[in-house]
Structure formats: C-alpha cells, structure tokens
Coordinates of C-alpha atoms and ligand atoms in Angstrom, one line a residue:
V1 CA 11.7 -23.1 -44.1
N2 CA 9.5 -25.9 -45.4
I3 CA 7.9 -28.5 -43.2
D4 CA 6.3 -31.6 -44.6
V5 CA 3.0 -32.5 -43.0
P6 CA 2.2 -36.2 -43.8
G7 CA -1.4 -37.5 -43.8
Y8 CA -2.3 -40.3 -41.5
G9 CA -1.5 -43.6 -43.3
Q10 CA -1.3 -41.6 -46.6
P11 CA 1.5 -41.6 -49.1
T12 CA 0.8 -37.9 -49.8
K13 CA 1.9 -34.9 -47.7
N14 CA 1.2 -31.2 -47.5
R15 CA 3.9 -28.6 -47.3
L16 CA 3.9 -25.9 -44.6
R17 CA 6.0 -22.9 -45.7
L18 CA 7.4 -20.6 -43.0
F19 CA 8.6 -17.1 -43.8
D20 CA 11.2 -15.2 -41.8
L21 CA 13.7 -12.4 -42.2
A22 CA 17.4 -12.9 -41.8
S23 CA 17.7 -9.4 -40.3
V24 CA 15.5 -10.2 -37.2
D25 CA 17.4 -9.7 -34.0
D26 CA 16.5 -11.7 -30.8
G27 CA 18.7 -9.3 -28.8
L28 CA 16.0 -6.6 -29.2
V29 CA 14.0 -8.3 -26.4
P30 CA 15.7 -8.0 -23.0
G31 CA 15.2 -11.1 -20.9
S32 CA 11.5 -12.3 -20.5
S33 CA 10.2 -8.8 -21.2
I34 CA 7.6 -8.1 -23.9
D35 CA 8.9 -4.5 -24.3
F36 CA 11.1 -3.8 -27.3
D37 CA 11.8 -1.1 -29.8
K38 CA 8.7 -1.3 -32.1
T39 CA 10.2 1.1 -34.7
K40 CA 12.9 -1.3 -35.9
I41 CA 10.8 -3.3 -38.2
A42 CA 13.6 -5.2 -40.0
K43 CA 14.9 -6.4 -36.6
N44 CA 11.6 -7.1 -34.8
L45 CA 9.2 -8.2 -37.6
T46 CA 8.7 -11.9 -36.4
L47 CA 9.8 -11.7 -32.8
F48 CA 6.2 -11.7 -31.5
L49 CA 3.1 -13.4 -33.0
Y50 CA 0.7 -10.8 -31.5
P51 CA 2.7 -7.8 -30.4
D52 CA 0.9 -5.2 -28.2
D53 CA -1.1 -3.0 -30.6
S54 CA -2.4 -0.5 -28.0
D55 CA -0.2 2.2 -29.6
E56 CA 0.4 3.5 -33.1
Q57 CA 3.9 1.8 -33.5
G58 CA 2.4 -1.5 -32.4
R59 CA -0.4 -1.2 -34.9
L60 CA 2.1 -0.4 -37.7
L61 CA 4.2 -3.4 -36.7
R62 CA 1.1 -5.7 -37.0
I63 CA 0.4 -4.3 -40.5
Y64 CA 4.0 -4.9 -41.5
Q65 CA 3.8 -8.5 -40.2
E66 CA 0.6 -9.2 -42.0
Y67 CA 1.8 -7.7 -45.2
F68 CA 5.1 -9.6 -45.1
M69 CA 3.4 -13.0 -44.7
V70 CA 0.8 -12.3 -47.3
S71 CA 3.2 -10.9 -49.9
N72 CA 5.5 -13.9 -49.5
A73 CA 2.6 -16.3 -49.9
A74 CA 1.1 -14.5 -52.8
Q75 CA 4.4 -14.5 -54.7
L76 CA 5.0 -18.2 -54.0
L77 CA 1.5 -19.0 -55.1
I78 CA 1.9 -17.2 -58.4
D79 CA 5.3 -18.8 -59.1
E80 CA 4.0 -22.3 -58.3
A81 CA 1.0 -21.8 -60.6
V82 CA 3.2 -20.6 -63.4
E83 CA 5.4 -23.6 -62.9
R84 CA 2.4 -25.9 -63.2
G85 CA 1.4 -24.3 -66.5
S86 CA -0.9 -21.3 -65.6
N87 CA -0.9 -18.3 -67.9
L88 CA -2.2 -16.4 -64.8
H89 CA -5.4 -15.4 -66.7
D90 CA -6.5 -18.8 -65.4
L91 CA -4.9 -18.5 -62.0
A92 CA -8.2 -19.4 -60.3
D93 CA -8.0 -22.9 -61.9
Y94 CA -4.7 -23.4 -60.1
A95 CA -5.1 -21.9 -56.6
V96 CA -7.6 -21.0 -53.9
V97 CA -6.8 -18.8 -50.9
Q98 CA -8.7 -19.4 -47.7
I99 CA -8.5 -16.1 -45.7
N100 CA -8.4 -17.5 -42.2
D101 CA -9.8 -14.6 -40.1
T102 CA -9.1 -11.1 -41.2
H103 CA -5.3 -11.1 -40.6
P104 CA -4.4 -12.2 -44.2
T105 CA -6.9 -9.9 -45.9
M106 CA -4.2 -7.9 -47.7
V107 CA -3.7 -11.0 -49.9
I108 CA -6.6 -9.5 -52.0
P109 CA -4.9 -6.2 -52.9
E110 CA -1.5 -7.9 -53.0
L111 CA -2.5 -10.5 -55.6
I112 CA -4.0 -7.7 -57.6
R113 CA -0.8 -5.7 -57.3
L114 CA 1.3 -8.6 -58.4
L115 CA -0.9 -9.5 -61.4
T116 CA -1.1 -5.9 -62.6
T117 CA 2.4 -4.6 -62.0
E118 CA 4.5 -7.7 -62.5
H119 CA 2.4 -9.8 -64.9
D120 CA 0.7 -7.3 -67.3
I121 CA -2.9 -8.1 -66.4
E122 CA -5.4 -5.2 -66.5
F123 CA -6.9 -4.1 -63.1
D124 CA -10.5 -5.1 -63.9
E125 CA -9.4 -8.6 -65.0
A126 CA -7.1 -9.0 -61.9
V127 CA -10.1 -8.1 -59.7
T128 CA -12.2 -10.7 -61.5
I129 CA -9.5 -13.4 -61.1
V130 CA -9.1 -12.7 -57.4
R131 CA -12.8 -12.7 -56.8
S132 CA -13.0 -16.3 -58.0
M133 CA -10.1 -17.5 -56.0
V134 CA -10.4 -16.2 -52.4
A135 CA -12.8 -17.2 -49.6
Y136 CA -13.1 -16.0 -46.1
T137 CA -13.6 -17.7 -42.7
N138 CA -15.0 -15.5 -40.0
H139 CA -13.9 -16.5 -36.5
T140 CA -15.5 -14.0 -34.2
I141 CA -18.2 -11.3 -33.8
L142 CA -16.3 -9.5 -31.0
A143 CA -15.9 -5.9 -32.4
E144 CA -12.3 -5.5 -31.0
A145 CA -11.2 -8.6 -32.9
L146 CA -12.5 -7.6 -36.3
E147 CA -9.6 -5.7 -37.9
K148 CA -10.1 -2.1 -38.9
W149 CA -7.0 -0.1 -39.9
P150 CA -6.7 3.6 -40.5
L151 CA -6.1 4.1 -44.3
A152 CA -3.1 6.3 -43.3
S153 CA -1.4 3.4 -41.5
L154 CA -1.8 1.1 -44.5
Q155 CA -0.4 3.9 -46.7
K156 CA 2.7 4.1 -44.4
V157 CA 3.4 0.4 -44.7
S158 CA 2.6 0.1 -48.5
P159 CA 1.3 3.0 -50.6
A160 CA 0.7 0.6 -53.5
I161 CA -1.6 -1.6 -51.3
A162 CA -3.4 1.4 -49.9
D163 CA -4.0 2.7 -53.5
I164 CA -5.5 -0.7 -54.6
I165 CA -7.7 -0.8 -51.4
V166 CA -9.1 2.7 -52.4
K167 CA -9.9 1.4 -55.8
L168 CA -11.6 -1.7 -54.5
D169 CA -13.6 0.5 -52.2
E170 CA -14.8 2.4 -55.2
V171 CA -15.7 -0.8 -57.0
A172 CA -17.7 -2.0 -54.0
K173 CA -19.4 1.4 -53.5
A174 CA -20.4 1.4 -57.2
E175 CA -22.0 -2.0 -56.7
H176 CA -23.6 -1.4 -53.3
D177 CA -24.3 2.2 -52.2
D178 CA -24.9 1.4 -48.5
P179 CA -22.5 2.8 -45.8
R180 CA -23.0 -0.3 -43.7
V181 CA -21.2 -2.4 -46.2
A182 CA -18.5 0.1 -47.2
I183 CA -14.8 -1.0 -47.1
I184 CA -13.6 2.5 -46.3
D185 CA -15.9 4.4 -43.9
E186 CA -16.4 8.1 -43.4
H187 CA -13.5 8.3 -41.0
D188 CA -11.1 6.7 -43.6
T189 CA -11.0 3.5 -41.6
V190 CA -10.6 0.3 -43.7
H191 CA -12.9 -2.6 -42.6
M192 CA -10.9 -5.7 -43.6
A193 CA -13.8 -8.2 -43.2
H194 CA -15.9 -6.1 -45.6
M195 CA -13.1 -6.4 -48.3
D196 CA -13.1 -10.2 -47.7
I197 CA -16.9 -10.4 -48.2
H198 CA -17.1 -8.2 -51.3
F199 CA -14.1 -9.8 -53.0
G200 CA -14.3 -13.4 -51.7
F201 CA -16.6 -16.0 -53.4
S202 CA -17.5 -17.7 -50.1
I203 CA -17.8 -16.7 -46.4
N204 CA -18.3 -19.2 -43.6
G205 CA -18.8 -19.1 -39.8
V206 CA -17.3 -21.8 -37.6
A207 CA -20.4 -23.3 -35.9
A208 CA -24.1 -23.5 -36.7
L209 CA -25.1 -20.9 -34.1
H210 CA -22.2 -18.6 -35.1
T211 CA -23.1 -18.7 -38.8
K212 CA -26.8 -18.0 -37.9
I213 CA -25.7 -15.0 -35.9
L214 CA -23.6 -13.7 -38.8
E215 CA -26.5 -14.1 -41.2
D216 CA -29.2 -12.7 -38.9
T217 CA -27.3 -10.0 -37.0
E218 CA -23.6 -9.1 -37.3
L219 CA -23.3 -9.4 -41.1
H220 CA -27.0 -9.2 -42.0
P221 CA -26.6 -6.4 -44.6
F222 CA -24.0 -8.5 -46.4
Y223 CA -26.3 -11.6 -46.2
E224 CA -29.0 -9.6 -47.9
I225 CA -26.7 -8.8 -50.8
Y226 CA -24.9 -12.2 -51.1
P227 CA -27.0 -14.9 -49.4
E228 CA -25.4 -17.6 -51.7
K229 CA -21.9 -16.8 -50.4
F230 CA -22.7 -17.8 -46.8
S231 CA -22.3 -21.2 -45.3
N232 CA -21.3 -23.0 -42.1
K233 CA -18.2 -25.1 -41.6
T234 CA -18.2 -26.2 -38.0
N235 CA -14.7 -26.4 -36.6
G236 CA -13.1 -29.7 -35.9
I237 CA -10.0 -31.0 -34.2
T238 CA -7.5 -33.6 -35.1
F239 CA -7.7 -37.1 -33.5
R240 CA -4.1 -37.6 -34.2
R241 CA -3.1 -34.9 -31.7
W242 CA -6.0 -35.1 -29.2
I243 CA -6.4 -38.9 -28.9
H244 CA -3.6 -40.8 -30.7
G245 CA -0.9 -38.5 -29.4
A246 CA -2.3 -36.9 -26.2
N247 CA -4.0 -40.0 -24.8
P248 CA -2.2 -43.2 -25.7
A249 CA -4.0 -45.2 -23.0
L250 CA -7.4 -44.3 -24.4
A251 CA -6.2 -44.8 -28.0
S252 CA -5.1 -48.4 -27.3
L253 CA -8.2 -49.2 -25.4
L254 CA -10.3 -48.0 -28.4
D255 CA -8.2 -50.2 -30.7
D256 CA -8.9 -53.1 -28.5
V257 CA -12.6 -52.6 -28.1
I258 CA -13.8 -51.2 -31.5
G259 CA -10.8 -51.9 -33.8
T260 CA -8.5 -49.4 -35.4
D261 CA -10.7 -47.9 -38.1
W262 CA -11.6 -45.0 -35.8
R263 CA -8.0 -43.7 -36.2
S264 CA -8.7 -42.8 -39.8
T265 CA -12.4 -42.4 -39.9
G266 CA -12.9 -40.6 -36.6
D267 CA -16.0 -42.8 -36.0
L268 CA -16.4 -43.8 -32.4
S269 CA -20.0 -44.8 -32.6
K270 CA -19.3 -48.5 -32.1
L271 CA -18.3 -47.6 -28.5
A272 CA -22.0 -47.1 -27.7
E273 CA -22.5 -50.9 -27.8
F274 CA -20.4 -51.1 -24.7
V275 CA -22.4 -48.6 -22.6
D276 CA -23.3 -51.3 -20.0
D277 CA -20.1 -53.4 -20.3
K278 CA -18.6 -53.3 -16.8
D279 CA -15.2 -54.5 -18.0
V280 CA -14.9 -51.8 -20.7
L281 CA -16.1 -49.1 -18.3
E282 CA -13.5 -50.2 -15.8
R283 CA -10.8 -50.1 -18.3
L284 CA -12.0 -46.7 -19.5
A285 CA -11.8 -45.4 -16.0
A286 CA -8.3 -46.8 -15.7
T287 CA -7.3 -44.7 -18.8
K288 CA -8.4 -41.6 -17.0
T289 CA -6.3 -42.5 -13.9
E290 CA -3.3 -43.0 -16.2
A291 CA -3.9 -39.6 -17.9
K292 CA -4.1 -38.0 -14.5
A293 CA -0.8 -39.5 -13.5
I294 CA 0.9 -38.1 -16.6
M295 CA -0.7 -34.6 -15.9
R296 CA 0.3 -34.7 -12.2
Q297 CA 3.9 -35.6 -13.1
F298 CA 3.9 -32.8 -15.7
M299 CA 2.7 -30.2 -13.2
A300 CA 5.1 -31.4 -10.6
L301 CA 8.1 -31.2 -13.0
E302 CA 7.1 -27.9 -14.7
Q303 CA 6.1 -25.8 -11.7
G304 CA 6.5 -27.9 -8.5
V305 CA 2.7 -28.2 -7.9
T306 CA 1.5 -31.4 -6.1
I307 CA -2.0 -32.5 -7.2
P308 CA -3.7 -35.2 -5.1
S309 CA -4.1 -38.5 -7.0
N310 CA -7.7 -38.8 -6.0
A311 CA -8.7 -35.2 -6.9
I312 CA -11.6 -34.4 -9.2
I313 CA -10.0 -32.4 -12.0
D314 CA -12.1 -29.4 -13.0
V315 CA -10.5 -27.5 -15.9
Q316 CA -10.9 -24.2 -17.7
V317 CA -8.1 -23.7 -20.2
K318 CA -8.5 -21.2 -23.0
R319 CA -7.5 -17.6 -23.7
I320 CA -8.3 -15.3 -20.7
H321 CA -11.2 -13.1 -21.8
E322 CA -14.2 -11.5 -20.1
Y323 CA -16.6 -13.3 -22.5
K324 CA -15.2 -16.7 -21.6
R325 CA -15.9 -15.8 -17.9
Q326 CA -13.0 -17.2 -16.0
Q327 CA -14.2 -14.6 -13.4
M328 CA -17.4 -16.6 -13.0
L329 CA -15.4 -19.8 -12.2
A330 CA -13.4 -17.7 -9.7
L331 CA -16.7 -16.7 -8.0
Y332 CA -17.6 -20.4 -7.8
I333 CA -14.3 -21.1 -6.1
I334 CA -15.0 -18.4 -3.5
W335 CA -18.5 -20.0 -3.0
K336 CA -16.9 -23.5 -2.6
Y337 CA -14.3 -22.2 -0.3
L338 CA -16.9 -20.6 2.0
D339 CA -19.0 -23.8 1.8
I340 CA -16.1 -26.0 2.9
K341 CA -15.3 -23.4 5.6
N342 CA -18.9 -23.9 6.8
G343 CA -18.1 -27.6 7.3
N344 CA -19.5 -29.1 4.0
K345 CA -16.4 -31.2 3.1
P346 CA -16.5 -32.8 -0.4
K347 CA -16.0 -36.6 -0.6
H348 CA -13.1 -36.1 -3.0
P349 CA -10.7 -33.2 -3.0
V350 CA -11.3 -30.9 -5.9
T351 CA -8.5 -29.3 -8.0
I352 CA -9.6 -26.5 -10.3
I353 CA -7.1 -25.8 -13.0
F354 CA -6.9 -22.7 -15.1
G355 CA -4.6 -22.0 -18.1
G356 CA -4.5 -19.4 -20.7
K357 CA -2.8 -16.4 -22.4
A358 CA -4.2 -13.0 -23.0
A359 CA -3.6 -10.0 -25.2
P360 CA -0.5 -8.1 -23.8
A361 CA -2.4 -4.8 -23.1
Y362 CA -5.5 -6.4 -21.7
T363 CA -5.5 -5.1 -18.2
I364 CA -8.8 -6.7 -17.0
A365 CA -7.4 -10.1 -18.1
Q366 CA -4.4 -9.4 -15.9
D367 CA -6.7 -8.6 -13.0
I368 CA -8.6 -11.8 -13.5
I369 CA -5.4 -13.8 -13.6
H370 CA -4.3 -12.0 -10.4
L371 CA -7.6 -12.9 -8.7
I372 CA -7.1 -16.6 -9.5
L373 CA -3.5 -16.5 -8.3
T374 CA -4.5 -14.8 -5.1
L375 CA -7.3 -17.4 -4.5
S376 CA -4.8 -20.2 -5.2
Q377 CA -2.5 -18.8 -2.5
W378 CA -5.2 -17.9 0.0
I379 CA -6.7 -21.4 -0.2
A380 CA -3.4 -23.2 0.0
N381 CA -2.6 -21.2 3.2
D382 CA -5.9 -22.2 4.9
P383 CA -5.5 -25.6 6.7
D384 CA -9.3 -26.0 7.0
V385 CA -9.8 -25.9 3.3
A386 CA -6.5 -26.8 1.6
P387 CA -7.0 -30.6 1.9
Y388 CA -10.3 -30.3 0.0
L389 CA -9.8 -27.5 -2.5
Q390 CA -6.9 -26.5 -4.7
V391 CA -6.6 -23.9 -7.4
V392 CA -3.8 -24.2 -10.0
M393 CA -2.8 -21.8 -12.7
I394 CA -0.7 -23.5 -15.5
E395 CA 2.3 -21.4 -16.3
N396 CA 2.8 -20.6 -20.0
Y397 CA -0.3 -22.4 -21.2
N398 CA 0.4 -23.9 -24.7
V399 CA -0.4 -26.9 -26.8
T400 CA 2.1 -29.1 -24.9
A401 CA 0.4 -28.2 -21.6
A402 CA -3.0 -28.7 -23.2
E403 CA -2.0 -32.2 -24.4
R404 CA -1.2 -33.1 -20.7
V405 CA -4.2 -31.5 -18.9
I406 CA -7.1 -32.2 -21.3
P407 CA -6.9 -36.0 -21.2
A408 CA -6.8 -35.8 -17.3
A409 CA -9.9 -33.7 -16.9
D410 CA -13.1 -34.8 -15.2
I411 CA -15.0 -31.6 -15.8
S412 CA -14.7 -29.4 -18.9
E413 CA -15.6 -25.8 -18.3
Q414 CA -17.2 -24.2 -21.4
I415 CA -19.0 -21.3 -19.8
S416 CA -18.8 -18.4 -22.2
L417 CA -21.6 -15.8 -22.4
A418 CA -24.0 -17.3 -25.0
S419 CA -23.5 -15.7 -28.5
K420 CA -19.9 -14.7 -27.9
E421 CA -17.9 -17.9 -28.5
A422 CA -17.9 -18.5 -32.2
S423 CA -17.2 -22.2 -31.9
G424 CA -14.6 -23.2 -29.3
T425 CA -12.4 -26.2 -30.0
S426 CA -11.3 -27.3 -26.5
N427 CA -14.9 -28.2 -25.9
M428 CA -14.3 -31.0 -28.5
K429 CA -10.9 -32.0 -27.2
F430 CA -12.3 -32.5 -23.7
M431 CA -15.5 -34.3 -24.8
L432 CA -13.3 -36.7 -26.9
N433 CA -11.2 -37.5 -23.8
G434 CA -14.2 -38.4 -21.6
A435 CA -14.6 -35.3 -19.4
L436 CA -18.1 -34.2 -18.4
T437 CA -19.0 -30.9 -20.1
L438 CA -20.4 -28.1 -18.0
C439 CA -21.5 -25.5 -20.5
T440 CA -23.6 -22.7 -21.8
L441 CA -25.4 -23.2 -25.2
D442 CA -22.8 -21.2 -27.1
G443 CA -20.7 -21.9 -30.2
A444 CA -20.2 -25.6 -31.0
N445 CA -21.5 -26.6 -27.5
V446 CA -24.9 -26.4 -29.1
E447 CA -24.0 -29.1 -31.7
I448 CA -22.2 -31.2 -29.2
A449 CA -25.3 -31.2 -26.9
E450 CA -27.5 -32.2 -29.9
L451 CA -25.1 -35.1 -30.7
V452 CA -24.6 -36.5 -27.2
G453 CA -28.1 -35.9 -25.9
D454 CA -29.2 -33.9 -22.8
E455 CA -28.3 -36.8 -20.4
N456 CA -24.6 -36.6 -21.4
I457 CA -24.0 -32.9 -20.9
Y458 CA -24.6 -30.3 -18.3
T459 CA -26.0 -27.0 -19.7
F460 CA -27.0 -23.8 -17.9
G461 CA -27.5 -20.1 -18.3
A462 CA -29.1 -17.6 -20.7
S463 CA -29.6 -18.6 -24.4
S464 CA -27.9 -16.5 -27.1
K465 CA -31.4 -15.2 -28.0
Q466 CA -32.0 -14.0 -24.3
V467 CA -28.5 -12.4 -24.3
E468 CA -29.2 -10.5 -27.6
Q469 CA -32.6 -9.4 -26.1
L470 CA -30.9 -8.0 -23.1
Y471 CA -28.6 -6.0 -25.4
A472 CA -31.6 -4.8 -27.5
D473 CA -33.6 -3.8 -24.4
G474 CA -30.6 -2.3 -22.5
T475 CA -32.1 -3.8 -19.3
Y476 CA -29.1 -5.8 -18.0
N477 CA -28.2 -4.3 -14.7
A478 CA -25.0 -5.7 -13.1
G479 CA -25.5 -3.5 -10.0
A480 CA -28.9 -5.0 -9.3
L481 CA -27.5 -8.5 -9.6
Y482 CA -24.5 -7.7 -7.4
R483 CA -26.9 -6.5 -4.6
K484 CA -28.5 -9.9 -4.5
P485 CA -27.2 -11.4 -1.2
G486 CA -25.7 -14.6 -2.7
I487 CA -23.6 -12.8 -5.3
K488 CA -22.7 -9.8 -3.1
L489 CA -21.1 -12.1 -0.6
L490 CA -18.8 -13.6 -3.2
V491 CA -17.9 -10.3 -4.9
D492 CA -17.2 -8.6 -1.6
F493 CA -14.9 -11.4 -0.6
I494 CA -12.5 -10.1 -3.2
T495 CA -12.2 -6.8 -1.5
N496 CA -12.1 -7.9 2.1
P497 CA -9.0 -6.3 3.7
A498 CA -7.3 -9.6 4.6
F499 CA -7.7 -11.0 1.0
M500 CA -6.5 -7.7 -0.5
A501 CA -3.4 -7.9 1.7
T502 CA -2.6 -11.3 0.2
G503 CA -2.6 -9.9 -3.3
N504 CA -2.4 -6.6 -5.0
A505 CA -5.1 -4.4 -3.6
E506 CA -5.4 -2.1 -6.6
R507 CA -5.9 -5.0 -9.0
L508 CA -8.4 -6.8 -6.7
Q509 CA -10.3 -3.6 -6.2
Ligands
PLP1 C1 -7.5 -25.8 -28.2 C2 -6.7 -24.7 -27.7 C3 -7.1 -23.4 -27.5 C4 -8.5 -23.0 -27.9 O1 -9.4 -23.3 -26.8 P1 -10.9 -22.8 -26.8 O2 -11.5 -23.4 -25.5 O3 -11.5 -23.3 -28.0 O4 -10.9 -21.3 -26.7 C5 -6.3 -22.4 -27.0 N1 -5.0 -22.7 -26.6 C6 -4.5 -24.0 -26.7 C7 -3.1 -24.3 -26.3 C8 -5.3 -25.0 -27.3 O5 -4.8 -26.3 -27.4

C-alpha cells in the first residue's frame, strides 16, 4: 500500500510505502489477547508491531519481521534507482538509507546480498557502495534496547544474511582488532549497532546531551576510531500535528497575533512581544480552557471519567518504564493524598493523568500501572480527598489520545533519571502547547531549558554527571534512602493491608 504524504503548502509529496503479507491471519489472535501461535510466521508476521520477545519463538518472529520489511525496502530502492538510470555501481548517488534505531540494520547485509547475487557486483565493491549510502541514528543507551541477536537465530531466518554478517565481521575485525567494537562477540552474539557504525558513513544521537554521552561513554571506542562520523541531530516534532491539528484554538490565536508565517517556519519568537499584553494573555488562557473542554469530553466519552472543569491538569504520558519514573509521580500522589488528609486542601482540584504502553513481558511496568490504578480507585473512594485529588489512567494511550490530552495540560512531567532519556519528544509537544515543564536535566529538556531560560521551566534532581558518578562509585543505596522517614512513609503506604486489599497484594508487594 502506498500513502502520499503532502508537504505543508507544498506542491510536492513524499510517498510512504507499507508492506504486508496476504497470508497474515487476524484469526490467530483470540479476542483482546496478545497470546498467539508464534511459530506460524506466514500467518502472524505483521499482527503485532512489537511482539513479546521474552522467548526464543518471539525473538525469531522479530527477526522475521525486521528482515521482511528491510528486504522489501531494499528491493524497491534498487528497482527505483535502476528506473531512474542507476547502473548500481553508482547506487550511492541515487539513494541514502537512514537506519532509524537498530531495527532495520539487516538492510546492510540485504543490500549486499541483492547487489552480489542478483546484480553481479563483487562483494568488496558491494561493501564499498553500501558504506557510502547508509547512516545510523541511535535512539537509546539502555542496554536492553540495543539489539543483539544470536548468530544462530539469524541463520534460522536467513542463512544468506547470516553468512554476509560473518564476512562483514571479518572485514571489521581486520580493520579494528578490538573486542569492544566487534560485530560478533566471543559468544557468537551479533551486535547490530556495531554493524551500523562500522558500515554507515554517519552516526547521530537525538539530543546534545545524548550525543555527548554516546561520544564520551557508551560508544567511546567507536568515537576514537571514527570521530568524523559522529554528529547530533536533536529530535523535533511537527507543528502540523501538535499545534495546527491538535490545538486549533491556539493555532488561530497565533494567526491573529503574529500572522500565519509560523505555520511554515515554526518561528514563534514574535509572541515574546506580547509578554505583558493583558488581552493576548487572557485569550491565551481561554485557548487552554477550550483544550481542557475537548480533553474532558474525550475522557468522558472514551472511558466514562468525569474531570472537574477547574482542575489543574498534571500529565505524565509516555511509555511506562522504570527510567521514566512513573513510580516517582505515584509516590508524589501518595504524599499529596496524605497532605490533603491532614487538612491541607489545594485551592484548585488537581487531576493527575497518566497514559502509556509498555513492552508485553515487562512485569515491573505492569506493577507500576497496577499501583497507579489502585491509587486512582483508593482516592476516588475517599470522600475527604476525592473532591481535591483525582488520578486518571488513559486507556490505550496512543497518538489520538495524545492529541487530546497534551493541549489540555497545565503541568508536563518530564522526570526521567538524568542520562537515560535520549531526547524525549512529548517534552516539546507540551512546551509548545503552553504547559509548565517540571523536569530533570535529561535528553532534550537540557536544550529546552537553555532556550526558554530558567524562569520558564522547573528543573530538579541529580545531573547526568552525578548519576554516572553514582554508577562509577557503586555508592547508590536505595535501602538507605528508603529508611529516611519522609520516603519510608510513602513506600510503606503501598503495602499497608487496607491498600493491598484494594488491589492485587502480590503486585503491590
Ligand atoms: C510523543 C509520543 C510518545 C513519546 O513520548 P516521550 O515523552 O517522548 O517518551 C509516545 N507515545 C505517543 C502516543 C506520543 O504521541
């Protein structure tokens, strides 16, 4: 299937190409379950974007998925280049492949396979061609997200691809005899990112801090070999979705106040001239009220939740992960609950909204979600606190939900453990829609803070340097922190018998 993607106010368009198999069978998934027969590749290949890969069959399915997408794209790319006049020796003049995270890494051996077996190009030349036409974007330093596949698994999916990877490993080892940069390690595990870096002409991180961490720490041995390949490309978001589309009231106010150029240039700096303009500020506040009304209606319709019209909207929406620290916001909720219970009633009711998905086999993420849901129910059932505090979990958080909730937010929670969030993008979406950012100095928050100035952002917590130092020293002691009275009170709340009886005791424990 092809989908045209037009540019804003442009005559040209890009083409998005989607690949699927006619043999895929929806009937393999019973009801809303995520369990299915993972051995039937022809029937299940594209049923799930990220199938559970906690077992061997799941991992094989992932490799089949990745290889299917990459092979389709590589064949299409070659056919289109030939159509446009390439003799394939000059393929690099016709196409560049941006390897977006490690998932499409097999495009490197696949292009080499196609050039050598179907187009009569010698192996060495094919390697040279591919080396000048692929580049790699790194999206994370989390070890569990950097793909490493057993060579034997790759052999099962495609012996031809595995053979080429073995040869590429030999090329890389001949050039750089250092086990830290090997593609295939001593356990016959293939490090996909290492293949990208040796055989790509460029590698980038997605925020200034992230790129610096890649260069200085995570990918330092590669930076020593190829300093010229490294650069930063800080992530961005599209105004068309996150202002024009998601926040029409704000968009037309901007048109009115600063003209319509911002829609194509993204330049909002003229707005600063109105910093003391009472009329503009009032109209700006009215756009927030309007966005809240749309969000409240969405939540009422989708999941029957009533959110007070005068509530402060405090939002953390993003994948559920320990490093993003939804659990820390949950501890804050317990603190706020106890504070209200002690008679400190807030002037405005506060609604804290969570939303997010998690990897299917990530048990701790499920436990964190369960804690949030139990808090939501516990607080709703307490008449002393419910009028002042509400906790909402968005069901099936996705881009549609994000487009409703982000424009409505007063507070944007960007509270990852410094050094762990490569960039973040919802930080940008919220800032653009006039939420106040509460954040650690992580990922692109650092650059946002530099741009808006300290007086327009609320930062806290350890710096990435301090976090790295704690790892280096091995001195971080969660037990000692837990035993501090302020924190012990909050953590122990989770395991008090009445609270555990509200939820699932085992998960809360
Ligand atoms: C923007 C967005 C994300 C990414 O959020 P981060 O805070 O950058 O992790 C995830 N899911 C949806 C639906 C989004 O719109």
